[in-house]
Amino acid sequence: MADAIMQSREAAAERLKRAPLVTNNRSMSWITNHVASCTEKPAPTWWWIAFTLSSSLALVSVFCIGYLISTGVGVWGLNHPVGWAWDITNFVFWIGIGHAGTLISAILFLTRQKWRTSINRAAEAMTLFAVVCAGIFPAVHVGRIWMVWFLAPVPNSNAIWQNFRSPLLWDVFAVSTYFTVSVLFWYTGLIPDLATLRDRATNKFRKFFYGIGALGWRGGNRQWKHYEMAYLILAGLSTPLVLSVHSVVSFDFATSVIPGWHTTIFPPYFVAGAIFGGFAMVLTIMLPARAIFGLHDMITDDHVDKMCKIILLTGSIVGYAYAMEFFIAWYGGNMYEQYAFINRATGPYWWAYWTMIFCNVVAPQLFWFRFFRRHVLSVFIVCMFVNTGMWFERFVIIVTSLHRDFLPSSWNMFYPTWVDIWTFVGTFGIFFALFLLFIRWLPMICIFEVKAVLPEADPHHGHDDQAHAPVGALKEVAH
Amino acid sequence: MTINGNTQAQLFGMGAEVPTASALYQAAERVRDAGYSRWDVYSPFPIHGMDRAMGLKKSWLSALVFIAGITGLTIAAALQFYPSSIEYPLVVAGKPTDFFTVPAFFPIMFELTILLSAFTATFGMLALNGLPRWNHPIFNWDLFKKVSNDGFFLAIESTDPKFDEESTRAMLESVGAKHITLIYGD
């Protein structure tokens, strides 16, 4: 009898064991070799093909922007009353994608989610490249880009001072701070890994390049002490920052008086949507990268599973927000607000609205089922839906709210021109070209943090007292 | 023992290797208890609890960052209040410009607080670590290349008042360290 109880206890303990974060008992040097070699081997053929395609696409965007600047914003399909359309849609789309990277690197760090270690580097890189793409649109949509310095509070003789009470100016500060802090956070995380690449470098060029980047890092504990504090502080700073950026972006809309924009739900709704869309993009680029470089032992199916759960959660929050907007429009009793929402779902842009609902609310519901979270192809397909849906969400919010002005005589439809379309398509070229350069030149997985979650990284590993430690109580990087 | 056959160069200290993170942790406790003060342990990743094992105090980077954050907040407040409310009040849509419009200034106050704090966290960390620097005597030790892969090392500097070639070597041997080597600067 007692034996049976013991057995069932042991079986229960076995089931409660946490899955290892790095599978197949990989050693530290295996991790170093595997990640670093992705940057050391000659570029494979697929890389050259992908890079040629994406950088050509990037050039299309550059050409369109040049055409826009030299001719004027009239080359876009903007009209009255749709004064914002694809430009701001693309801006919000890209900036939202960035949020997943910061969530993974900062919020999951503070909440001690150790599985983040193998995806944070690439996700943070994705953040930077997405913000680069995002930054293009507000910069060029001002029309006279040579006057964009008016946004900066520089004393001048033009009797111009910025209106600091305008959310558009908050946006300038929020996005530029976000980009700067993301770069600092990313680079701080890279220093020890650049030292790894420096120490492995076999030719002069790599030695010099990575040697400069590593800044003379030695890996002494007296350095790690300050380093870990810096990393913790940066995570602590980035956490409210990432939540604030998309809140400020949503203020661009929420502080206006346009029906469909003037709602208090916008900040949390935008933040949830940003994380939702961002995780889909993380998976969109990580799944192929994992398959190509054989990183399955570090980015395991558990990682994918967890990211799918976050997509399900944030997608449901977004679905709730869609429903709540309708409820408040009805409950608030404002006829303009009610019209704006009924028009969204049944007006001339009904197809955009229902595309959004299907992609963002319906498609992620598959992730309730373990099978779909574990099946790479289904994860990828759902993520493509989410990527599409999140672009349509911003399009719906912006264009459907604007195209029915207060005066029916001003009502108008928006039709994109070829410049609209190719500028946007081209930003994918910029994004992927930068990402491809990243995976060739920098370690796409944070080597030192992955080592730190191995069982043998625990300073009490192999001691007698280990039996008392909870299984999975591995070394924590945070303190 | 010499490095590169060079006995003329300045002695930096004595280095040794241990096989694992836990061995390094135990060795650090022994070196701390032996009363050394100018020494360090080197590892591919930060080891949990090593600060205590080495007897180090908490990093005071956080104090620097706090000061920077307050500075950023002050700059943002001054940048917005003084021109927008006092020197050059900008009336937009007939809205007030007095002190009660302060919530409109919060986002930028927040952003500049974060911005200055983040710069200080990164560059303050580098400054406290004495980085960037071109070279360091410990890189003259060939074996040390492993530190960024899977090597765990200790190094006791020759400037430590307790440093003595023989007793230090004996102490390092007693903690189970291997490859005990004298490291010379350039």
XYZ file of C-alpha atoms in Angstrom:
665
model
C 0.000 0.000 0.000
C 2.702 2.445 1.079
C 4.682 1.493 -1.975
C 1.773 2.271 -4.227
C 1.400 5.714 -2.663
C 5.092 6.389 -3.094
C 4.912 5.300 -6.685
C 1.997 7.514 -7.486
C 3.742 10.403 -5.749
C 6.826 9.833 -7.794
C 4.759 9.633 -10.939
C 3.080 12.906 -10.012
C 6.446 14.529 -9.322
C 7.634 13.304 -12.705
C 4.673 14.886 -14.424
C 5.163 18.168 -12.563
C 8.792 18.440 -13.634
C 9.393 21.398 -15.846
C 10.486 20.643 -19.350
C 14.098 21.687 -19.845
C 14.521 25.000 -21.648
C 17.314 23.575 -23.755
C 16.572 20.057 -24.926
C 18.894 17.098 -25.615
C 21.261 18.031 -22.732
C 23.280 20.378 -24.848
C 26.553 21.626 -23.419
C 27.683 25.217 -23.150
C 30.186 24.906 -25.952
C 27.534 23.322 -28.168
C 25.394 26.411 -27.688
C 28.309 28.716 -28.434
C 29.282 26.778 -31.533
C 25.802 26.385 -32.826
C 24.775 30.008 -32.516
C 28.093 31.581 -33.423
C 28.609 29.370 -36.460
C 25.489 30.866 -38.076
C 27.519 34.041 -38.466
C 30.806 32.325 -39.306
C 29.966 29.979 -42.143
C 29.804 31.472 -45.627
C 26.372 32.823 -46.479
C 24.212 30.074 -47.941
C 22.613 30.448 -51.349
C 19.110 30.976 -49.959
C 20.461 33.895 -47.958
C 21.785 35.632 -51.057
C 18.514 35.056 -52.878
C 16.438 36.319 -49.958
C 18.714 39.275 -49.411
C 18.714 40.254 -53.076
C 14.928 40.111 -53.210
C 14.339 42.008 -49.994
C 16.928 44.679 -50.628
C 15.509 45.213 -54.131
C 12.104 45.614 -52.552
C 13.624 48.069 -50.085
C 14.888 50.116 -53.010
C 11.334 50.323 -54.360
C 10.315 51.937 -51.089
C 13.253 54.303 -51.244
C 12.285 55.280 -54.785
C 8.660 55.886 -53.792
C 9.728 58.022 -50.861
C 12.037 60.001 -53.134
C 9.180 60.522 -55.553
C 6.876 61.576 -52.737
C 9.338 64.076 -51.305
C 10.246 65.549 -54.665
C 6.640 65.818 -55.835
C 4.496 66.243 -52.739
C 2.037 64.219 -50.665
C -0.479 64.515 -53.506
C 1.084 61.393 -55.024
C -0.692 59.463 -52.282
C -4.416 58.859 -52.508
C -5.212 61.181 -49.611
C -8.168 63.499 -50.005
C -10.553 65.469 -47.921
C -11.783 64.135 -45.497
C -9.408 61.107 -45.542
C -6.265 63.036 -44.666
C -4.614 60.042 -42.998
C -4.765 56.654 -44.618
C -2.074 54.150 -45.493
C 0.730 56.311 -44.134
C -0.494 56.310 -40.559
C -1.897 52.788 -40.904
C 1.575 51.586 -41.813
C 3.141 53.614 -39.038
C 0.881 52.119 -36.366
C 1.215 48.652 -37.906
C 5.010 48.664 -37.784
C 5.380 50.339 -34.431
C 2.965 47.814 -32.959
C 5.059 44.924 -34.255
C 7.997 46.269 -32.334
C 6.179 45.888 -29.047
C 6.505 42.119 -28.882
C 10.271 42.396 -28.861
C 10.262 44.720 -25.886
C 7.648 42.649 -24.109
C 9.852 39.568 -24.484
C 13.041 41.330 -23.480
C 11.705 43.471 -20.629
C 8.375 42.296 -19.243
C 9.145 38.594 -19.462
C 12.513 39.336 -17.846
C 10.926 41.072 -14.868
C 8.392 38.268 -14.513
C 11.241 35.721 -14.566
C 10.056 33.881 -17.652
C 13.307 32.131 -18.438
C 12.094 30.762 -21.742
C 12.519 34.249 -23.130
C 16.302 33.818 -23.276
C 16.358 32.000 -26.582
C 14.041 34.371 -28.422
C 14.768 37.785 -26.940
C 17.707 38.722 -29.158
C 15.924 38.156 -32.451
C 12.725 39.685 -31.117
C 14.565 42.812 -30.003
C 16.238 43.055 -33.396
C 12.812 42.758 -34.947
C 11.677 45.634 -32.726
C 14.413 47.894 -33.988
C 13.811 47.088 -37.632
C 10.059 47.488 -37.252
C 10.530 50.885 -35.621
C 12.847 51.878 -38.477
C 10.039 51.021 -40.928
C 7.492 52.783 -38.744
C 9.533 55.952 -38.434
C 9.580 56.482 -42.190
C 5.857 57.207 -42.447
C 5.298 60.021 -39.970
C 8.529 61.581 -41.191
C 7.516 61.667 -44.854
C 3.807 62.325 -44.349
C 4.561 65.843 -43.132
C 5.073 66.782 -46.777
C 7.859 69.287 -46.413
C 10.343 67.017 -44.724
C 12.983 69.729 -44.668
C 10.862 71.499 -42.083
C 10.591 68.488 -39.825
C 13.065 70.079 -37.444
C 10.170 72.298 -36.317
C 9.158 69.311 -34.222
C 12.236 69.742 -32.065
C 12.150 72.365 -29.324
C 14.997 74.395 -30.770
C 15.035 78.147 -30.089
C 14.598 79.893 -33.416
C 13.769 83.257 -34.882
C 10.585 82.119 -36.652
C 8.354 82.777 -33.635
C 7.583 79.058 -33.577
C 7.407 76.997 -30.441
C 6.065 73.475 -30.229
C 2.629 72.832 -28.840
C 3.565 70.477 -26.041
C -0.096 69.854 -25.363
C -0.447 68.083 -28.705
C -0.400 64.283 -28.800
C 1.412 64.468 -32.124
C 4.379 65.981 -30.355
C 4.123 63.405 -27.564
C 4.357 60.837 -30.308
C 7.621 62.286 -31.585
C 9.130 62.006 -28.127
C 7.602 58.604 -27.412
C 8.737 56.936 -30.623
C 12.212 58.426 -30.631
C 12.722 57.516 -26.970
C 11.417 54.031 -27.659
C 13.840 53.522 -30.513
C 16.795 54.893 -28.559
C 16.087 52.839 -25.453
C 15.520 49.716 -27.562
C 18.913 50.210 -29.205
C 20.595 50.664 -25.819
C 18.884 47.600 -24.379
C 19.717 45.494 -27.393
C 23.331 46.588 -27.481
C 23.792 46.045 -23.755
C 22.529 42.497 -24.241
C 24.903 42.006 -27.167
C 28.152 42.978 -25.433
C 28.977 39.562 -23.870
C 28.001 37.762 -27.067
C 30.136 40.070 -29.168
C 32.975 39.112 -26.827
C 32.235 35.471 -27.660
C 32.432 36.192 -31.372
C 35.602 38.213 -30.795
C 37.242 35.314 -28.968
C 36.272 32.913 -31.764
C 37.310 35.242 -34.570
C 39.797 33.709 -36.956
C 40.493 36.598 -39.270
C 41.655 40.148 -38.697
C 38.482 41.758 -39.935
C 36.197 39.832 -37.588
C 38.630 40.332 -34.705
C 38.557 44.065 -35.260
C 34.813 44.359 -35.861
C 33.710 42.247 -32.914
C 36.566 43.481 -30.756
C 35.338 47.053 -31.144
C 31.754 45.936 -30.533
C 32.604 43.977 -27.396
C 34.276 47.086 -25.899
C 36.869 44.940 -24.137
C 34.390 42.807 -22.210
C 36.140 40.268 -19.945
C 33.293 38.439 -18.222
C 34.636 39.067 -14.738
C 32.101 38.969 -11.950
C 32.978 42.537 -10.998
C 31.748 43.432 -14.488
C 28.755 41.129 -14.392
C 27.628 42.789 -11.172
C 27.176 46.186 -12.829
C 26.035 44.550 -16.022
C 23.181 42.684 -14.385
C 22.113 45.823 -12.575
C 22.139 47.742 -15.857
C 20.130 45.023 -17.539
C 17.594 44.918 -14.737
C 17.229 48.698 -14.789
C 16.837 48.761 -18.563
C 14.159 46.089 -18.306
C 12.450 48.096 -15.605
C 12.585 51.231 -17.750
C 11.460 49.494 -20.923
C 8.411 47.937 -19.305
C 6.475 51.160 -18.703
C 8.012 52.568 -21.873
C 6.602 49.877 -24.137
C 3.180 50.262 -22.564
C 3.389 54.019 -22.975
C 4.477 54.081 -26.613
C 1.368 52.562 -28.050
C -0.754 54.442 -25.527
C 0.725 57.664 -26.855
C 0.183 56.467 -30.424
C -3.452 55.843 -29.532
C -3.694 59.384 -28.078
C -3.146 60.669 -31.616
C -6.638 59.342 -32.229
C -8.286 59.282 -28.822
C -7.754 62.970 -28.032
C -9.449 64.030 -31.262
C -13.196 64.578 -31.633
C -13.692 62.142 -34.524
C -16.424 59.541 -33.851
C -14.737 56.151 -33.799
C -11.503 57.635 -32.449
C -12.646 59.519 -29.388
C -12.718 56.600 -26.960
C -11.002 55.951 -23.645
C -10.502 52.264 -24.425
C -7.855 53.085 -27.011
C -4.634 52.944 -24.953
C -5.050 49.426 -23.488
C -6.679 48.207 -26.689
C -3.791 49.481 -28.790
C -1.188 47.997 -26.449
C -2.854 44.570 -26.476
C -3.158 44.740 -30.254
C 0.493 45.699 -30.580
C 1.662 42.745 -28.513
C -0.709 40.490 -30.417
C 0.546 41.570 -33.819
C 4.145 41.630 -32.628
C 4.132 38.048 -31.405
C 2.677 36.944 -34.712
C 5.561 38.660 -36.487
C 8.097 37.138 -34.069
C 6.793 33.697 -34.977
C 6.628 34.582 -38.663
C 10.358 35.233 -38.734
C 11.507 32.823 -36.027
C 9.867 29.686 -37.385
C 11.722 29.824 -40.720
C 14.949 30.870 -38.966
C 14.615 27.975 -36.542
C 14.026 25.502 -39.347
C 16.873 26.794 -41.500
C 19.499 27.005 -38.757
C 18.350 23.935 -36.828
C 17.738 25.780 -33.577
C 15.076 23.363 -32.332
C 16.990 22.542 -29.165
C 16.951 26.170 -28.038
C 13.687 27.385 -29.548
C 11.655 24.354 -28.625
C 8.037 23.554 -29.350
C 7.318 24.726 -25.797
C 8.531 28.179 -26.760
C 6.217 28.243 -29.749
C 3.401 26.931 -27.592
C 3.863 29.732 -25.052
C 3.945 32.400 -27.726
C 0.739 30.994 -29.198
C -0.890 31.299 -25.792
C 0.125 34.959 -25.618
C -1.350 35.460 -29.083
C -4.568 33.816 -27.935
C -4.732 35.978 -24.817
C -3.999 39.286 -26.502
C -6.174 38.364 -29.479
C -9.049 37.788 -27.103
C -8.406 41.139 -25.425
C -8.526 42.741 -28.855
C -11.780 40.916 -29.619
C -13.195 42.163 -26.334
C -12.178 45.709 -27.253
C -13.946 45.444 -30.619
C -17.103 44.327 -28.862
C -16.798 46.963 -26.150
C -16.469 49.747 -28.731
C -19.828 48.740 -30.132
C -21.365 48.439 -26.699
C -20.181 51.891 -25.635
C -21.344 53.396 -28.920
C -24.823 52.079 -28.166
C -24.711 52.711 -24.412
C -23.206 56.190 -24.796
C -26.216 57.252 -26.843
C -24.202 59.456 -29.190
C -25.695 59.127 -32.669
C -22.456 60.035 -34.461
C -20.596 57.403 -32.527
C -23.313 54.848 -33.268
C -23.262 55.708 -36.927
C -19.479 55.404 -37.075
C -19.590 51.864 -35.755
C -22.569 50.632 -37.735
C -20.931 52.120 -40.798
C -17.699 50.302 -39.979
C -19.375 46.916 -40.017
C -21.925 47.491 -42.780
C -20.724 50.529 -44.750
C -18.529 50.602 -47.832
C -15.569 49.308 -45.872
C -17.423 46.300 -44.453
C -14.962 43.946 -46.149
C -12.038 45.506 -44.305
C -13.888 45.293 -41.006
C -14.828 41.647 -41.390
C -11.349 40.744 -42.620
C -10.075 42.277 -39.404
C -12.592 40.367 -37.267
C -11.844 37.080 -38.967
C -8.062 37.443 -38.818
C -7.757 38.862 -35.318
C -10.612 37.337 -33.390
C -11.631 34.122 -35.137
C -8.340 32.719 -36.437
C -6.398 32.780 -33.128
C -9.158 30.783 -31.407
C -7.502 27.700 -32.907
C -4.835 28.157 -30.261
C -7.189 26.909 -27.600
C -6.211 23.510 -28.903
C -2.810 22.072 -28.147
C -2.662 20.405 -31.554
C -2.675 23.728 -33.388
C -0.139 25.283 -31.036
C 2.251 22.388 -31.640
C 1.799 22.144 -35.368
C 4.298 24.462 -37.028
C 2.350 24.973 -40.218
C -0.888 25.860 -38.468
C 0.978 28.274 -36.181
C 2.520 29.915 -39.206
C -0.803 30.205 -41.035
C -2.562 31.729 -38.032
C 0.330 34.184 -37.637
C -0.055 35.263 -41.255
C -3.720 35.889 -40.589
C -2.842 37.947 -37.543
C -0.260 39.968 -39.478
C -2.892 40.740 -42.086
C -5.599 41.393 -39.538
C -3.556 43.849 -37.561
C -2.850 45.927 -40.648
C -6.560 45.943 -41.428
C -7.374 46.926 -37.845
C -5.435 50.164 -38.205
C -6.840 50.742 -41.679
C -10.382 50.281 -40.366
C -9.831 52.576 -37.404
C -8.262 55.317 -39.485
C -10.079 55.280 -42.801
C -13.612 54.295 -41.786
C -13.630 56.945 -39.062
C -12.478 59.657 -41.453
C -14.351 58.875 -44.632
C -17.699 59.945 -43.187
C -17.112 63.523 -42.103
C -19.626 65.521 -40.045
C -20.858 67.147 -43.247
C -22.276 64.557 -45.670
C -21.167 66.765 -48.557
C -17.583 65.996 -47.565
C -18.007 62.221 -47.581
C -15.432 60.500 -49.703
C -13.761 57.152 -50.286
C -10.061 56.458 -50.081
C -8.268 54.773 -52.969
C -4.552 54.053 -52.645
C -2.242 55.005 -55.502
C 0.683 52.921 -56.673
C 2.945 55.076 -54.517
C 0.917 54.209 -51.409
C 1.059 50.530 -52.212
C 4.714 50.243 -53.153
C 5.968 52.380 -50.294
C 4.272 49.993 -47.909
C 5.311 46.813 -49.725
C 8.835 48.181 -49.876
C 9.025 48.544 -46.113
C 8.791 44.766 -45.884
C 11.902 44.728 -48.021
C 13.625 47.095 -45.583
C 12.493 44.988 -42.641
C 13.579 41.647 -44.054
C 16.824 42.977 -45.516
C 17.812 44.335 -42.103
C 16.792 41.098 -40.424
C 18.807 39.024 -42.898
C 21.857 41.193 -42.254
C 21.279 40.728 -38.543
C 21.247 36.933 -38.671
C 24.434 36.932 -40.738
C 26.442 39.268 -38.553
C 25.181 38.943 -34.998
C 24.241 35.974 -32.826
C 20.489 35.624 -33.249
C 20.163 33.852 -29.919
C 21.477 35.361 -26.715
C 24.317 32.916 -26.095
C 25.171 33.877 -22.545
C 21.605 33.947 -21.299
C 20.797 30.542 -22.773
C 23.843 29.106 -21.004
C 22.632 30.650 -17.781
C 19.403 28.625 -17.861
C 21.206 25.290 -18.229
C 21.076 23.119 -15.097
C 24.871 23.154 -14.759
C 24.858 26.950 -14.615
C 23.354 26.723 -11.144
C 26.153 27.283 -8.626
C 24.649 24.547 -6.434
C 24.314 22.060 -9.249
C 25.352 18.571 -8.221
C 25.337 19.313 -4.492
C 23.569 17.335 -1.801
C 21.065 20.088 -1.177
C 19.902 19.861 -4.750
C 17.346 17.246 -3.744
C 15.586 19.918 -1.693
C 15.568 22.514 -4.404
C 12.438 22.516 -6.545
C 12.949 21.007 -9.929
C 13.443 23.711 -12.484
C 14.658 26.233 -9.907
C 17.489 27.137 -12.174
C 19.810 30.028 -12.065
C 18.075 33.356 -12.358
C 19.783 36.025 -14.408
C 17.835 38.784 -12.786
C 19.747 39.145 -9.578
C 56.205 30.098 -15.323
C 56.140 32.602 -18.089
C 53.873 33.670 -20.880
C 55.347 33.853 -24.355
C 58.770 33.405 -22.807
C 58.626 36.967 -21.554
C 59.834 37.421 -18.008
C 60.606 41.112 -18.320
C 57.013 42.245 -18.582
C 55.021 43.510 -15.641
C 53.345 40.737 -13.660
C 49.560 41.134 -13.736
C 48.637 38.260 -11.491
C 47.970 34.584 -11.220
C 45.178 32.885 -13.108
C 43.613 29.473 -12.664
C 40.827 27.468 -14.195
C 38.064 25.470 -12.528
C 35.784 23.041 -14.354
C 32.264 24.204 -13.487
C 30.147 27.087 -12.255
C 29.644 25.429 -8.897
C 33.387 24.853 -8.502
C 33.926 28.524 -9.272
C 31.356 29.479 -6.666
C 33.062 27.413 -3.993
C 36.494 28.631 -4.996
C 35.291 32.231 -4.774
C 34.106 31.656 -1.209
C 37.526 30.274 -0.289
C 39.429 33.149 -1.880
C 37.126 35.634 -0.158
C 37.687 33.940 3.193
C 41.428 33.911 2.608
C 41.214 37.707 2.667
C 42.172 38.624 -0.889
C 40.848 41.909 -2.184
C 42.102 42.469 -5.758
C 40.823 39.460 -7.616
C 37.951 38.405 -9.838
C 36.217 35.339 -11.181
C 35.445 35.073 -14.878
C 32.572 33.139 -16.382
C 30.619 32.941 -19.656
C 27.470 34.143 -17.909
C 26.626 35.823 -14.601
C 26.477 33.229 -11.826
C 23.650 33.522 -9.359
C 24.834 34.468 -5.882
C 28.427 35.043 -6.964
C 28.411 38.587 -5.569
C 27.845 37.157 -2.113
C 30.376 34.392 -2.649
C 32.936 37.042 -3.549
C 31.816 39.386 -0.794
C 30.847 42.165 -3.202
C 28.327 44.858 -2.385
C 25.361 45.781 -4.536
C 26.147 47.768 -7.649
C 25.502 51.477 -7.126
C 24.579 51.986 -10.746
C 20.983 52.302 -9.586
C 21.864 55.513 -7.703
C 23.326 57.043 -10.856
C 20.244 56.076 -12.822
C 17.974 57.592 -10.204
C 19.803 60.904 -10.412
C 19.609 60.787 -14.217
C 15.897 60.066 -14.070
C 15.256 63.062 -11.822
C 17.357 65.184 -14.171
C 15.338 64.059 -17.177
C 12.099 64.797 -15.389
C 13.308 68.268 -14.438
C 14.511 69.063 -17.940
C 11.187 67.991 -19.434
C 9.216 69.988 -16.894
C 11.272 73.114 -17.526
C 11.264 72.619 -21.274
C 7.483 72.509 -21.365
C 6.320 74.739 -18.530
C 8.474 77.746 -19.018
C 7.835 78.400 -22.705
C 4.335 76.943 -22.910
C 2.859 78.507 -19.802
C 4.955 81.562 -19.003
C 7.167 82.869 -21.782
C 5.204 82.010 -24.887
C 1.765 80.640 -24.072
C 0.305 79.119 -27.206
C -3.459 79.327 -27.284
C -4.850 76.467 -29.356
C -8.603 76.289 -29.927
C -9.149 78.748 -27.096
C -7.937 76.276 -24.510
C -6.228 77.440 -21.328
C -2.465 77.612 -20.923
C -2.267 77.821 -17.139
C -0.866 75.431 -14.576
C -3.917 73.189 -14.748
C -2.920 71.985 -18.192
C -0.101 70.033 -16.538
C -1.452 66.551 -17.458
C -0.698 67.368 -21.079
C 2.966 67.619 -20.130
C 3.156 64.226 -18.448
C 3.934 62.080 -21.508
C 7.075 64.008 -22.403
C 8.129 64.240 -18.757
C 7.864 60.470 -18.645
C 9.745 59.983 -21.915
C 12.692 62.175 -20.959
C 12.917 60.513 -17.545
C 13.198 57.150 -19.263
C 15.572 58.412 -21.928
C 18.130 59.878 -19.565
C 17.856 56.907 -17.211
C 18.461 54.441 -20.025
C 21.494 56.319 -21.314
C 22.892 56.390 -17.796
C 22.164 52.709 -17.221
C 24.103 51.689 -20.323
C 26.954 54.191 -20.268
C 27.141 54.234 -16.474
C 27.535 50.465 -16.494
C 30.358 50.768 -19.018
C 32.033 53.509 -16.999
C 31.835 51.547 -13.745
C 33.333 48.565 -15.565
C 36.138 50.663 -17.006
C 34.944 49.971 -20.533
C 35.568 50.444 -23.358
C 39.251 49.618 -23.264
C 41.515 48.330 -25.990
C 43.231 45.554 -24.129
C 43.743 43.970 -20.758
C 46.672 41.913 -19.437
C 44.414 38.914 -18.827
C 43.886 38.554 -22.578
C 47.587 37.625 -22.784
C 46.637 34.302 -21.224
C 45.903 31.984 -24.150
C 43.563 29.747 -22.188
C 41.399 32.744 -21.297
C 39.757 32.692 -24.742
C 37.480 29.999 -23.327
C 35.891 32.430 -20.895
C 33.282 33.460 -23.421
C 32.551 29.846 -24.311
C 32.618 27.438 -21.371
C 35.622 28.374 -19.259
C 35.517 29.352 -15.589
C 38.542 31.242 -14.311
C 39.918 32.994 -11.270
C 42.602 35.615 -11.332
C 44.341 37.169 -8.349
C 46.161 40.351 -9.158
C 49.768 40.896 -8.175
C 48.826 44.234 -6.607
C 46.795 42.448 -3.969
C 48.516 42.950 -0.595
C 48.166 39.232 0.154
C 49.584 38.171 -3.209
C 52.537 35.902 -2.913
C 53.508 33.535 -5.707
C 53.846 30.513 -3.503
C 51.077 30.917 -0.983
C 48.636 32.095 -3.630
C 49.497 29.107 -5.770
C 49.019 26.793 -2.825
C 45.673 28.386 -2.038
C 44.501 28.006 -5.647
C 45.640 24.391 -5.701
C 43.735 23.709 -2.491
C 40.469 24.880 -4.067
C 40.994 22.445 -6.925
C 41.993 24.921 -9.595
C 43.919 23.738 -12.638
C 46.252 25.426 -15.128
C 47.619 27.832 -12.540
C 49.480 30.407 -14.582
C 51.307 33.663 -14.035
C 49.919 36.339 -16.326
C 52.066 39.184 -17.553
C 51.057 42.520 -18.958
C 52.633 43.942 -22.075
